Amino acid sequence: MPKYRSLKDHVYDYIAQKIQDGTLLPNDKINEAEICKQLEISRTPTREALFQLTSDNLLDYLPRRGFTVKVFDAKEKNDYSRIIGTLDALAAVLAVDYLDAHDLAALDALVDRMDRDIDTMNFKGYHANQYEFHALYIRKSDNPVLIDMIASLKNSFVRQSYSSEDKQKLTAVLREVNAEHRNIVELLRLKDKPKLECALRHHWRIIDTEML
């Protein structure tokens, strides 16, 4: 049975997506009235969603100031990335025994799409494709608890942040990261679990432009 989505869930997803795709940036103030107007929804489910987003670490709340998009300091970024890297690596290792030729071909295709996204500087496309790349093998890990944990952490932390003015540097970083994606597929294909785990832990390191 499909999971019922309440009005609060609808507002939650709407705001979370804007944070993830970079429409809402760190420290941006959430305009509750505008959200109610855009979604044609009352203030109650909107407030419920905002407090849930705060609980889930996407927003900060200060009395009289309202809700703002959470800012992560350097230590928080490092802490999150290390945890996500460890769990993502575990999911990949578990998925090795369940991935079939169709799955591996889909991963190859996503890497190719990301190369094209980089060539055309389609950063939103790149973000969506890299998210699906990791989600594909995570789904195949056959561990619902792990899948939910990773989704929760990524929802809180992983955001599109392609704000560098140096486009040449940005594309160079993305090419390096996508080469890592291609290597991850090869290790999945070879079923080399020790090297796969190391590769994914390294992949989730914090780098200067925060591209994953």
mmCIF file of C-alpha atoms in Angstrom, residues 24-182:
data_model
loop_
_atom_site.group_PDB
_atom_site.id
_atom_site.type_symbol
_atom_site.label_atom_id
_atom_site.label_comp_id
_atom_site.label_asym_id
_atom_site.label_seq_id
_atom_site.Cartn_x
_atom_site.Cartn_y
_atom_site.Cartn_z
ATOM 1 C CA LEU A 24 17.066 28.122 -0.426
ATOM 2 C CA LEU A 25 20.589 28.779 0.831
ATOM 3 C CA PRO A 26 22.126 28.610 4.332
ATOM 4 C CA ASN A 27 20.826 31.417 6.570
ATOM 5 C CA ASP A 28 17.906 32.189 4.229
ATOM 6 C CA LYS A 29 14.725 33.029 6.143
ATOM 7 C CA ILE A 30 11.655 30.909 5.460
ATOM 8 C CA ASN A 31 8.666 32.970 4.361
ATOM 9 C CA GLU A 32 5.723 31.123 5.926
ATOM 10 C CA ALA A 33 3.062 33.328 4.323
ATOM 11 C CA GLU A 34 4.544 32.807 0.861
ATOM 12 C CA ILE A 35 4.623 29.019 1.330
ATOM 13 C CA CYS A 36 0.976 29.001 2.409
ATOM 14 C CA LYS A 37 0.091 31.048 -0.664
ATOM 15 C CA GLN A 38 2.159 28.970 -3.102
ATOM 16 C CA LEU A 39 0.775 25.650 -1.855
ATOM 17 C CA GLU A 40 -2.708 26.976 -1.108
ATOM 18 C CA ILE A 41 -2.472 25.516 2.351
ATOM 19 C CA SER A 42 -3.253 26.744 5.869
ATOM 20 C CA ARG A 43 -0.732 27.888 8.456
ATOM 21 C CA THR A 44 -1.126 24.855 10.763
ATOM 22 C CA PRO A 45 0.391 22.135 8.518
ATOM 23 C CA THR A 46 3.011 24.637 7.381
ATOM 24 C CA ARG A 47 4.129 25.267 10.959
ATOM 25 C CA GLU A 48 4.080 21.536 11.692
ATOM 26 C CA ALA A 49 6.330 20.927 8.690
ATOM 27 C CA LEU A 50 8.713 23.727 9.690
ATOM 28 C CA PHE A 51 9.140 22.336 13.181
ATOM 29 C CA GLN A 52 9.681 18.849 11.736
ATOM 30 C CA LEU A 53 12.349 20.242 9.400
ATOM 31 C CA THR A 54 13.978 21.864 12.425
ATOM 32 C CA SER A 55 13.901 18.559 14.287
ATOM 33 C CA ASP A 56 15.443 16.865 11.244
ATOM 34 C CA ASN A 57 18.298 19.392 11.180
ATOM 35 C CA LEU A 58 17.422 21.227 7.969
ATOM 36 C CA LEU A 59 16.256 24.436 9.639
ATOM 37 C CA ASP A 60 17.057 26.529 12.699
ATOM 38 C CA TYR A 61 14.360 28.240 14.739
ATOM 39 C CA LEU A 62 14.760 31.371 16.842
ATOM 40 C CA PRO A 63 11.833 33.040 18.642
ATOM 41 C CA ARG A 64 10.771 36.295 16.952
ATOM 42 C CA ARG A 65 13.187 35.650 14.071
ATOM 43 C CA GLY A 66 11.483 32.551 12.739
ATOM 44 C CA PHE A 67 12.911 29.705 10.681
ATOM 45 C CA THR A 68 16.140 29.862 8.688
ATOM 46 C CA VAL A 69 18.040 27.305 6.624
ATOM 47 C CA LYS A 70 20.630 25.619 8.812
ATOM 48 C CA VAL A 71 24.312 26.469 8.397
ATOM 49 C CA PHE A 72 26.859 23.725 9.040
ATOM 50 C CA ASP A 73 30.270 24.599 10.431
ATOM 51 C CA ALA A 74 33.431 22.784 9.313
ATOM 52 C CA LYS A 75 33.333 20.202 12.120
ATOM 53 C CA GLU A 76 29.664 19.385 11.531
ATOM 54 C CA LYS A 77 30.348 18.912 7.812
ATOM 55 C CA ASN A 78 33.235 16.576 8.571
ATOM 56 C CA ASP A 79 31.220 14.635 11.167
ATOM 57 C CA TYR A 80 28.289 14.148 8.810
ATOM 58 C CA SER A 81 30.438 13.190 5.840
ATOM 59 C CA ARG A 82 32.325 10.538 7.808
ATOM 60 C CA ILE A 83 29.113 8.946 9.058
ATOM 61 C CA ILE A 84 27.456 9.043 5.632
ATOM 62 C CA GLY A 85 30.600 7.637 4.009
ATOM 63 C CA THR A 86 30.685 4.721 6.448
ATOM 64 C CA LEU A 87 26.996 3.891 5.974
ATOM 65 C CA ASP A 88 27.086 4.403 2.202
ATOM 66 C CA ALA A 89 30.084 2.077 1.975
ATOM 67 C CA LEU A 90 28.235 -0.551 4.011
ATOM 68 C CA ALA A 91 25.217 -0.289 1.715
ATOM 69 C CA ALA A 92 27.418 -0.746 -1.359
ATOM 70 C CA VAL A 93 29.148 -3.796 0.122
ATOM 71 C CA LEU A 94 25.763 -5.343 0.943
ATOM 72 C CA ALA A 95 24.421 -4.488 -2.516
ATOM 73 C CA VAL A 96 27.233 -6.340 -4.314
ATOM 74 C CA ASP A 97 25.391 -9.643 -3.902
ATOM 75 C CA TYR A 98 22.108 -8.264 -5.289
ATOM 76 C CA LEU A 99 23.144 -6.065 -8.218
ATOM 77 C CA ASP A 100 22.485 -7.582 -11.643
ATOM 78 C CA ALA A 101 23.660 -6.661 -15.135
ATOM 79 C CA HIS A 102 20.714 -4.271 -15.585
ATOM 80 C CA ASP A 103 21.637 -2.387 -12.385
ATOM 81 C CA LEU A 104 25.277 -2.079 -13.406
ATOM 82 C CA ALA A 105 24.269 -0.816 -16.850
ATOM 83 C CA ALA A 106 22.023 1.781 -15.181
ATOM 84 C CA LEU A 107 24.938 2.949 -13.024
ATOM 85 C CA ASP A 108 27.166 3.234 -16.112
ATOM 86 C CA ALA A 109 24.468 5.292 -17.823
ATOM 87 C CA LEU A 110 24.206 7.645 -14.843
ATOM 88 C CA VAL A 111 27.964 8.225 -14.899
ATOM 89 C CA ASP A 112 27.753 9.028 -18.625
ATOM 90 C CA ARG A 113 24.897 11.464 -17.949
ATOM 91 C CA MET A 114 26.953 13.190 -15.261
ATOM 92 C CA ASP A 115 29.810 13.610 -17.735
ATOM 93 C CA ARG A 116 27.383 15.345 -20.107
ATOM 94 C CA ASP A 117 26.022 17.464 -17.239
ATOM 95 C CA ILE A 118 29.557 18.617 -16.455
ATOM 96 C CA ASP A 119 30.271 19.414 -20.111
ATOM 97 C CA THR A 120 27.156 21.608 -20.310
ATOM 98 C CA MET A 121 27.454 22.963 -16.747
ATOM 99 C CA ASN A 122 24.014 21.532 -15.982
ATOM 100 C CA PHE A 123 24.653 21.428 -12.247
ATOM 101 C CA LYS A 124 21.066 20.676 -11.262
ATOM 102 C CA GLY A 125 21.100 17.727 -13.626
ATOM 103 C CA TYR A 126 24.400 16.569 -12.181
ATOM 104 C CA HIS A 127 23.019 16.817 -8.643
ATOM 105 C CA ALA A 128 19.933 14.762 -9.536
ATOM 106 C CA ASN A 129 21.953 12.109 -11.360
ATOM 107 C CA GLN A 130 24.571 11.721 -8.644
ATOM 108 C CA TYR A 131 21.799 11.373 -6.062
ATOM 109 C CA GLU A 132 20.166 8.599 -8.112
ATOM 110 C CA PHE A 133 23.573 6.934 -8.643
ATOM 111 C CA HIS A 134 24.067 6.417 -4.921
ATOM 112 C CA ALA A 135 20.380 5.689 -4.299
ATOM 113 C CA LEU A 136 20.388 2.823 -6.801
ATOM 114 C CA TYR A 137 22.857 0.608 -4.987
ATOM 115 C CA ILE A 138 21.635 1.736 -1.559
ATOM 116 C CA ARG A 139 18.159 0.451 -2.483
ATOM 117 C CA LYS A 140 19.718 -2.883 -3.460
ATOM 118 C CA SER A 141 21.386 -3.357 -0.058
ATOM 119 C CA ASP A 142 18.288 -5.220 1.204
ATOM 120 C CA ASN A 143 18.543 -3.465 4.590
ATOM 121 C CA PRO A 144 15.555 -1.150 5.197
ATOM 122 C CA VAL A 145 16.953 0.208 8.469
ATOM 123 C CA LEU A 146 20.206 1.207 6.779
ATOM 124 C CA ILE A 147 18.338 2.691 3.805
ATOM 125 C CA ASP A 148 16.219 4.875 6.088
ATOM 126 C CA MET A 149 19.239 5.989 8.146
ATOM 127 C CA ILE A 150 21.163 7.074 5.056
ATOM 128 C CA ALA A 151 18.132 8.865 3.604
ATOM 129 C CA SER A 152 17.608 10.800 6.829
ATOM 130 C CA LEU A 153 21.251 11.847 7.082
ATOM 131 C CA LYS A 154 21.492 12.847 3.432
ATOM 132 C CA ASN A 155 18.252 14.793 3.627
ATOM 133 C CA SER A 156 19.727 16.812 6.496
ATOM 134 C CA PHE A 157 23.201 17.320 5.087
ATOM 135 C CA VAL A 158 23.690 16.707 1.380
ATOM 136 C CA ARG A 159 22.804 19.835 -0.568
ATOM 137 C CA GLN A 160 23.547 21.118 -4.014
ATOM 138 C CA SER A 161 26.099 23.877 -3.492
ATOM 139 C CA TYR A 162 27.523 24.732 -6.886
ATOM 140 C CA SER A 163 28.127 28.375 -6.052
ATOM 141 C CA SER A 164 31.773 28.728 -7.065
ATOM 142 C CA GLU A 165 32.497 31.618 -9.390
ATOM 143 C CA ASP A 166 35.482 29.709 -10.801
ATOM 144 C CA LYS A 167 33.663 27.490 -13.302
ATOM 145 C CA GLN A 168 36.873 25.875 -14.549
ATOM 146 C CA LYS A 169 37.807 24.798 -11.043
ATOM 147 C CA LEU A 170 34.264 23.626 -10.405
ATOM 148 C CA THR A 171 34.116 21.469 -13.515
ATOM 149 C CA ALA A 172 37.578 20.040 -12.737
ATOM 150 C CA VAL A 173 36.386 18.985 -9.272
ATOM 151 C CA LEU A 174 33.231 17.431 -10.694
ATOM 152 C CA ARG A 175 35.235 15.500 -13.287
ATOM 153 C CA GLU A 176 37.427 14.115 -10.508
ATOM 154 C CA VAL A 177 34.396 13.102 -8.466
ATOM 155 C CA ASN A 178 32.667 11.515 -11.454
ATOM 156 C CA ALA A 179 35.807 9.511 -12.202
ATOM 157 C CA GLU A 180 35.364 8.140 -8.683
ATOM 158 C CA HIS A 181 31.767 7.215 -9.573
ATOM 159 C CA ARG A 182 33.065 5.261 -12.569
#
